[in-house]
Amino acid sequence: MRGALFTALAAAAQLVAGHYIIPTLIANGTRSAEWAVVRTTANHWSNGPVTSVTDPALRCYELDPSGGPGQTGVATVVAGTTVGFAVGTGQTWSHPGYFSAYLTPASPAANSPSAGSGQTWFKIWELSPTWTASGGYVFASQNTQSVSFNLPKSLKNGQYLLRIEHIALHSASSFGGAQFYISCAQINVVGGGNSLPTSNLVSIPGLYNGREPGIMLNIYYDPSATGYKPPGPPVWTG
Ligand SMILES: *[C@@H]1O[C@H](CO)[C@@H](O)[C@H](O)[C@H]1NC(C)=O
Ligand SMILES: [Cu+2]
């Protein structure tokens, strides 16, 4: 009995160890301190994921949606430069998955609790697994510690939330099996242009139903697979 319980606990510990947080923004080639400009997430101890696409936590996964954002700093970032996100100390993107980054203009400011509550989000970057008939899916950034991408050069100056999402797909073959790892950085964009997209704007939650072919799929075996179909809107490049 004791042996069986130990085995179960060890297995549970292993699962938790596979999870991760995303507390760090990278800007100007420098990593911010954990949670300095990224809203503290509800999983900052457990490292666990969001699994319901209708959960309000899908937006920024905040520990304290009503007051927490005001405690978090706002990073000044330059339009057109490279930004990124890193997982917690000692962690990696240990699960195979799909990455995307979204922006929403933030009113009145990036640290407002209500920022991003409308249909105002747009996708600025994604990283899909590659697929071949002979080799199946390949997840290039799995087991690394950060991802990076460019902010659109023409992006209008101002306050935004920058949201990273890693959809872990290791157990995504049934509904609700995909794991969403999410964080939002509070940013002030300078040096930009005057552009904002006027189409393909989405609400978060609201953008997924959970049955998209890029969210509910068997990455290990699917005789009908022809490639990965990214969920959500197309990328806006500015
Ligand atoms: C990045 O560089 C810009 C321009 O020098 C500066 O205004 C900004 O504060 C820097 N941001 C961070 C997060 O280091
Ligand atoms: Cu996990």
mmCIF file of C-alpha atoms and ligand atoms in Angstrom:
data_model
loop_
_atom_site.group_PDB
_atom_site.id
_atom_site.type_symbol
_atom_site.label_atom_id
_atom_site.label_comp_id
_atom_site.label_asym_id
_atom_site.label_seq_id
_atom_site.Cartn_x
_atom_site.Cartn_y
_atom_site.Cartn_z
ATOM 1 C CA MET A 1 0.000 0.000 0.000
ATOM 2 C CA ARG A 2 2.711 2.411 1.040
ATOM 3 C CA GLY A 3 4.718 1.408 -2.024
ATOM 4 C CA ALA A 4 1.790 2.071 -4.319
ATOM 5 C CA LEU A 5 1.169 5.511 -2.783
ATOM 6 C CA PHE A 6 4.819 6.404 -3.120
ATOM 7 C CA THR A 7 4.729 5.446 -6.765
ATOM 8 C CA ALA A 8 1.671 7.628 -7.314
ATOM 9 C CA LEU A 9 3.264 10.596 -5.531
ATOM 10 C CA ALA A 10 6.478 10.206 -7.490
ATOM 11 C CA ALA A 11 4.498 10.152 -10.721
ATOM 12 C CA ALA A 12 2.573 13.280 -9.669
ATOM 13 C CA ALA A 13 5.801 15.074 -8.744
ATOM 14 C CA GLN A 14 7.199 14.227 -12.139
ATOM 15 C CA LEU A 15 4.149 15.698 -13.862
ATOM 16 C CA VAL A 16 4.425 18.915 -11.851
ATOM 17 C CA ALA A 17 8.119 19.105 -12.654
ATOM 18 C CA GLY A 18 7.163 19.121 -16.323
ATOM 19 C CA HIS A 19 5.164 22.322 -15.917
ATOM 20 C CA TYR A 20 6.545 25.857 -16.036
ATOM 21 C CA ILE A 21 6.002 29.562 -15.486
ATOM 22 C CA ILE A 22 6.860 32.469 -17.792
ATOM 23 C CA PRO A 23 7.915 35.282 -15.431
ATOM 24 C CA THR A 24 10.518 37.086 -17.518
ATOM 25 C CA LEU A 25 10.379 39.561 -20.412
ATOM 26 C CA ILE A 26 13.451 39.963 -22.594
ATOM 27 C CA ALA A 27 13.916 43.436 -24.113
ATOM 28 C CA ASN A 28 17.032 45.198 -25.416
ATOM 29 C CA GLY A 29 18.724 41.806 -25.023
ATOM 30 C CA THR A 30 18.232 41.967 -21.252
ATOM 31 C CA ARG A 31 16.089 39.781 -19.024
ATOM 32 C CA SER A 32 13.790 41.511 -16.561
ATOM 33 C CA ALA A 33 13.645 40.150 -13.020
ATOM 34 C CA GLU A 34 10.935 37.537 -12.516
ATOM 35 C CA TRP A 35 7.478 39.177 -12.305
ATOM 36 C CA ALA A 36 8.992 42.677 -12.508
ATOM 37 C CA VAL A 37 7.054 43.580 -15.679
ATOM 38 C CA VAL A 38 5.127 40.332 -16.232
ATOM 39 C CA ARG A 39 1.855 40.085 -14.312
ATOM 40 C CA THR A 40 2.262 37.476 -11.574
ATOM 41 C CA THR A 41 0.413 34.353 -12.666
ATOM 42 C CA ALA A 42 -1.826 32.146 -10.551
ATOM 43 C CA ASN A 43 0.516 29.191 -11.159
ATOM 44 C CA HIS A 44 3.618 30.906 -9.797
ATOM 45 C CA TRP A 45 3.990 28.123 -7.197
ATOM 46 C CA SER A 46 2.288 25.174 -8.905
ATOM 47 C CA ASN A 47 3.600 25.882 -12.427
ATOM 48 C CA GLY A 48 0.377 24.303 -13.696
ATOM 49 C CA PRO A 49 -1.452 25.156 -16.917
ATOM 50 C CA VAL A 50 -4.848 26.568 -17.879
ATOM 51 C CA THR A 51 -6.833 23.788 -19.549
ATOM 52 C CA SER A 52 -10.213 25.424 -20.282
ATOM 53 C CA VAL A 53 -10.282 27.781 -23.253
ATOM 54 C CA THR A 54 -13.305 29.586 -21.760
ATOM 55 C CA ASP A 55 -11.585 30.267 -18.416
ATOM 56 C CA PRO A 56 -10.974 34.019 -17.860
ATOM 57 C CA ALA A 57 -7.464 32.913 -16.822
ATOM 58 C CA LEU A 58 -6.759 32.253 -20.502
ATOM 59 C CA ARG A 59 -6.184 36.004 -20.940
ATOM 60 C CA CYS A 60 -3.257 36.670 -18.601
ATOM 61 C CA TYR A 61 -3.571 33.915 -15.945
ATOM 62 C CA GLU A 62 -3.218 36.525 -13.201
ATOM 63 C CA LEU A 63 -2.974 35.681 -9.535
ATOM 64 C CA ASP A 64 -4.872 38.877 -8.702
ATOM 65 C CA PRO A 65 -6.760 40.237 -11.735
ATOM 66 C CA SER A 66 -8.301 43.142 -9.818
ATOM 67 C CA GLY A 67 -5.258 44.667 -8.128
ATOM 68 C CA GLY A 68 -2.132 42.789 -9.144
ATOM 69 C CA PRO A 69 -1.420 44.572 -12.416
ATOM 70 C CA GLY A 70 -0.919 47.847 -10.554
ATOM 71 C CA GLN A 71 1.925 46.273 -8.562
ATOM 72 C CA THR A 72 3.747 45.241 -11.740
ATOM 73 C CA GLY A 73 6.087 47.533 -13.651
ATOM 74 C CA VAL A 74 5.822 48.654 -17.267
ATOM 75 C CA ALA A 75 8.782 48.019 -19.600
ATOM 76 C CA THR A 76 9.653 50.551 -22.288
ATOM 77 C CA VAL A 77 10.323 48.697 -25.531
ATOM 78 C CA VAL A 78 11.262 49.988 -28.967
ATOM 79 C CA ALA A 79 9.053 49.093 -31.964
ATOM 80 C CA GLY A 80 10.824 46.862 -34.465
ATOM 81 C CA THR A 81 13.253 45.426 -31.916
ATOM 82 C CA THR A 82 13.494 41.876 -30.667
ATOM 83 C CA VAL A 83 11.610 40.951 -27.523
ATOM 84 C CA GLY A 84 11.034 37.609 -25.870
ATOM 85 C CA PHE A 85 9.939 35.633 -22.863
ATOM 86 C CA ALA A 86 11.806 33.184 -20.641
ATOM 87 C CA VAL A 87 10.599 30.413 -18.338
ATOM 88 C CA GLY A 88 11.451 30.312 -14.629
ATOM 89 C CA THR A 89 14.910 29.645 -13.229
ATOM 90 C CA GLY A 90 15.944 26.072 -13.928
ATOM 91 C CA GLN A 91 12.947 25.415 -16.174
ATOM 92 C CA THR A 92 12.566 24.782 -19.896
ATOM 93 C CA TRP A 93 9.683 24.590 -22.354
ATOM 94 C CA SER A 94 9.652 20.919 -21.423
ATOM 95 C CA HIS A 95 6.487 20.072 -23.349
ATOM 96 C CA PRO A 96 6.113 19.943 -27.131
ATOM 97 C CA GLY A 97 3.860 22.782 -28.231
ATOM 98 C CA TYR A 98 2.862 25.731 -30.357
ATOM 99 C CA PHE A 99 3.867 29.299 -29.451
ATOM 100 C CA SER A 100 2.118 32.561 -30.205
ATOM 101 C CA ALA A 101 2.364 36.168 -29.052
ATOM 102 C CA TYR A 102 -0.486 38.684 -28.950
ATOM 103 C CA LEU A 103 -0.756 42.392 -28.308
ATOM 104 C CA THR A 104 -3.632 44.530 -27.148
ATOM 105 C CA PRO A 105 -3.608 48.288 -26.762
ATOM 106 C CA ALA A 106 -4.097 48.935 -23.054
ATOM 107 C CA SER A 107 -6.483 51.576 -21.833
ATOM 108 C CA PRO A 108 -5.875 53.695 -19.901
ATOM 109 C CA ALA A 109 -2.494 52.011 -19.251
ATOM 110 C CA ALA A 110 -0.707 48.669 -19.372
ATOM 111 C CA ASN A 111 -1.139 48.220 -15.631
ATOM 112 C CA SER A 112 -4.914 48.728 -15.718
ATOM 113 C CA PRO A 113 -6.744 45.606 -14.525
ATOM 114 C CA SER A 114 -9.305 46.022 -17.331
ATOM 115 C CA ALA A 115 -6.745 46.208 -20.150
ATOM 116 C CA GLY A 116 -7.405 43.601 -22.809
ATOM 117 C CA SER A 117 -10.980 42.860 -21.768
ATOM 118 C CA GLY A 118 -12.457 43.628 -25.215
ATOM 119 C CA GLN A 119 -12.094 42.248 -28.739
ATOM 120 C CA THR A 120 -8.785 44.060 -29.119
ATOM 121 C CA TRP A 121 -6.084 41.373 -29.296
ATOM 122 C CA PHE A 122 -4.019 40.613 -32.387
ATOM 123 C CA LYS A 123 -1.369 38.013 -33.062
ATOM 124 C CA ILE A 124 2.120 39.284 -33.908
ATOM 125 C CA TRP A 125 4.143 36.053 -33.938
ATOM 126 C CA GLU A 126 3.815 32.320 -33.921
ATOM 127 C CA LEU A 127 6.049 29.285 -33.981
ATOM 128 C CA SER A 128 4.400 26.133 -35.265
ATOM 129 C CA PRO A 129 5.833 22.639 -35.116
ATOM 130 C CA THR A 130 7.076 21.417 -38.453
ATOM 131 C CA TRP A 131 5.779 18.174 -39.887
ATOM 132 C CA THR A 132 6.937 15.615 -42.397
ATOM 133 C CA ALA A 133 5.230 12.404 -43.473
ATOM 134 C CA SER A 134 8.277 10.358 -42.533
ATOM 135 C CA GLY A 135 9.210 12.071 -39.243
ATOM 136 C CA GLY A 136 5.948 13.458 -37.902
ATOM 137 C CA TYR A 137 6.038 16.635 -35.788
ATOM 138 C CA VAL A 138 9.235 18.420 -34.750
ATOM 139 C CA PHE A 139 9.135 21.025 -31.955
ATOM 140 C CA ALA A 140 12.159 23.251 -32.487
ATOM 141 C CA SER A 141 12.033 25.182 -29.200
ATOM 142 C CA GLN A 142 11.167 22.284 -26.896
ATOM 143 C CA ASN A 143 13.552 22.101 -23.898
ATOM 144 C CA THR A 144 14.948 25.585 -24.536
ATOM 145 C CA GLN A 145 14.399 28.381 -21.999
ATOM 146 C CA SER A 146 13.191 31.326 -24.056
ATOM 147 C CA VAL A 147 11.637 32.407 -27.319
ATOM 148 C CA SER A 148 12.037 35.723 -29.099
ATOM 149 C CA PHE A 149 10.459 37.612 -31.966
ATOM 150 C CA ASN A 150 10.256 41.129 -33.399
ATOM 151 C CA LEU A 151 7.757 43.795 -32.487
ATOM 152 C CA PRO A 152 6.222 45.293 -35.648
ATOM 153 C CA LYS A 153 8.246 48.335 -36.756
ATOM 154 C CA SER A 154 5.181 50.381 -37.647
ATOM 155 C CA LEU A 155 3.356 49.649 -34.392
ATOM 156 C CA LYS A 156 1.699 52.700 -32.930
ATOM 157 C CA ASN A 157 3.396 54.099 -29.827
ATOM 158 C CA GLY A 158 1.627 53.555 -26.542
ATOM 159 C CA GLN A 159 0.742 51.169 -23.760
ATOM 160 C CA TYR A 160 0.082 47.497 -24.477
ATOM 161 C CA LEU A 161 -0.173 44.076 -22.950
ATOM 162 C CA LEU A 162 2.167 41.623 -24.656
ATOM 163 C CA ARG A 163 0.891 38.087 -24.151
ATOM 164 C CA ILE A 164 2.845 34.878 -24.694
ATOM 165 C CA GLU A 165 1.036 31.559 -25.035
ATOM 166 C CA HIS A 166 2.575 28.111 -25.209
ATOM 167 C CA ILE A 167 0.023 25.431 -25.999
ATOM 168 C CA ALA A 168 1.541 22.158 -24.785
ATOM 169 C CA LEU A 169 0.293 19.327 -26.969
ATOM 170 C CA HIS A 170 1.688 16.181 -25.345
ATOM 171 C CA SER A 171 -1.751 15.028 -24.135
ATOM 172 C CA ALA A 172 -3.963 17.001 -26.526
ATOM 173 C CA SER A 173 -5.709 14.124 -28.281
ATOM 174 C CA SER A 174 -8.891 14.507 -26.225
ATOM 175 C CA PHE A 175 -10.953 17.644 -25.553
ATOM 176 C CA GLY A 176 -9.433 19.696 -22.712
ATOM 177 C CA GLY A 177 -6.110 17.871 -22.909
ATOM 178 C CA ALA A 178 -4.032 20.726 -24.299
ATOM 179 C CA GLN A 179 -2.198 22.765 -21.649
ATOM 180 C CA PHE A 180 -2.015 26.545 -21.958
ATOM 181 C CA TYR A 181 0.984 28.311 -20.403
ATOM 182 C CA ILE A 182 0.403 32.050 -20.471
ATOM 183 C CA SER A 183 1.868 35.339 -19.305
ATOM 184 C CA CYS A 184 1.289 39.021 -20.048
ATOM 185 C CA ALA A 185 4.020 41.653 -19.951
ATOM 186 C CA GLN A 186 3.109 45.293 -19.427
ATOM 187 C CA ILE A 187 4.864 47.400 -22.072
ATOM 188 C CA ASN A 188 5.119 50.968 -23.326
ATOM 189 C CA VAL A 189 6.043 51.025 -27.018
ATOM 190 C CA VAL A 190 8.215 53.891 -28.260
ATOM 191 C CA GLY A 191 9.928 54.613 -31.582
ATOM 192 C CA GLY A 192 7.079 53.136 -33.573
ATOM 193 C CA GLY A 193 4.837 54.297 -36.379
ATOM 194 C CA ASN A 194 1.123 54.781 -36.486
ATOM 195 C CA SER A 195 -0.223 51.324 -37.295
ATOM 196 C CA LEU A 196 -2.755 49.122 -35.602
ATOM 197 C CA PRO A 197 -4.641 46.288 -37.272
ATOM 198 C CA THR A 198 -8.324 46.814 -37.978
ATOM 199 C CA SER A 199 -9.216 43.193 -38.738
ATOM 200 C CA ASN A 200 -8.588 39.763 -37.208
ATOM 201 C CA LEU A 201 -8.981 41.175 -33.698
ATOM 202 C CA VAL A 202 -10.012 38.616 -31.058
ATOM 203 C CA SER A 203 -11.242 38.437 -27.474
ATOM 204 C CA ILE A 204 -9.346 36.349 -24.929
ATOM 205 C CA PRO A 205 -10.989 34.116 -23.838
ATOM 206 C CA GLY A 206 -13.274 33.716 -26.834
ATOM 207 C CA LEU A 207 -10.794 33.041 -29.611
ATOM 208 C CA TYR A 208 -10.815 29.225 -29.220
ATOM 209 C CA ASN A 209 -13.458 26.529 -28.838
ATOM 210 C CA GLY A 210 -10.913 23.887 -27.858
ATOM 211 C CA ARG A 211 -11.635 21.609 -30.813
ATOM 212 C CA GLU A 212 -9.404 23.387 -33.340
ATOM 213 C CA PRO A 213 -7.125 20.998 -35.251
ATOM 214 C CA GLY A 214 -4.132 22.810 -33.694
ATOM 215 C CA ILE A 215 -5.462 22.351 -30.123
ATOM 216 C CA MET A 216 -7.107 18.910 -30.161
ATOM 217 C CA LEU A 217 -4.767 16.562 -31.967
ATOM 218 C CA ASN A 218 -2.630 13.499 -31.451
ATOM 219 C CA ILE A 219 0.940 14.630 -32.129
ATOM 220 C CA TYR A 220 2.285 11.060 -31.860
ATOM 221 C CA TYR A 221 0.013 9.249 -34.285
ATOM 222 C CA ASP A 222 -2.381 10.641 -36.864
ATOM 223 C CA PRO A 223 -2.571 8.869 -40.224
ATOM 224 C CA SER A 224 -4.551 11.805 -41.676
ATOM 225 C CA ALA A 225 -1.997 14.492 -40.667
ATOM 226 C CA THR A 226 -0.631 16.787 -43.369
ATOM 227 C CA GLY A 227 0.933 19.462 -41.154
ATOM 228 C CA TYR A 228 0.152 21.696 -38.194
ATOM 229 C CA LYS A 229 -2.787 24.103 -38.427
ATOM 230 C CA PRO A 230 -2.162 27.015 -36.047
ATOM 231 C CA PRO A 231 -5.205 28.071 -34.008
ATOM 232 C CA GLY A 232 -6.334 31.686 -33.691
ATOM 233 C CA PRO A 233 -6.115 34.583 -36.139
ATOM 234 C CA PRO A 234 -3.379 35.118 -38.751
ATOM 235 C CA VAL A 235 -0.240 37.037 -37.758
ATOM 236 C CA TRP A 236 -0.311 40.818 -38.237
ATOM 237 C CA THR A 237 3.071 42.062 -39.372
ATOM 238 C CA GLY A 238 2.410 45.796 -39.296
HETATM 239 C C1 LIG B 1 15.316 49.605 -24.007
HETATM 240 O O1 LIG B 1 16.018 50.639 -24.671
HETATM 241 C C2 LIG B 1 15.260 51.866 -24.788
HETATM 242 C C3 LIG B 1 16.061 52.825 -25.662
HETATM 243 O O2 LIG B 1 17.331 52.980 -25.171
HETATM 244 C C4 LIG B 1 15.002 52.397 -23.384
HETATM 245 O O3 LIG B 1 14.251 53.598 -23.459
HETATM 246 C C5 LIG B 1 14.230 51.366 -22.589
HETATM 247 O O4 LIG B 1 14.050 51.795 -21.260
HETATM 248 C C6 LIG B 1 14.926 50.011 -22.597
HETATM 249 N N1 LIG B 1 14.026 49.047 -22.016
HETATM 250 C C7 LIG B 1 14.409 48.069 -21.216
HETATM 251 C C8 LIG B 1 13.324 47.177 -20.693
HETATM 252 O O5 LIG B 1 15.567 47.872 -20.932
HETATM 253 CU CU CU B 2 3.343 20.295 -17.620
#
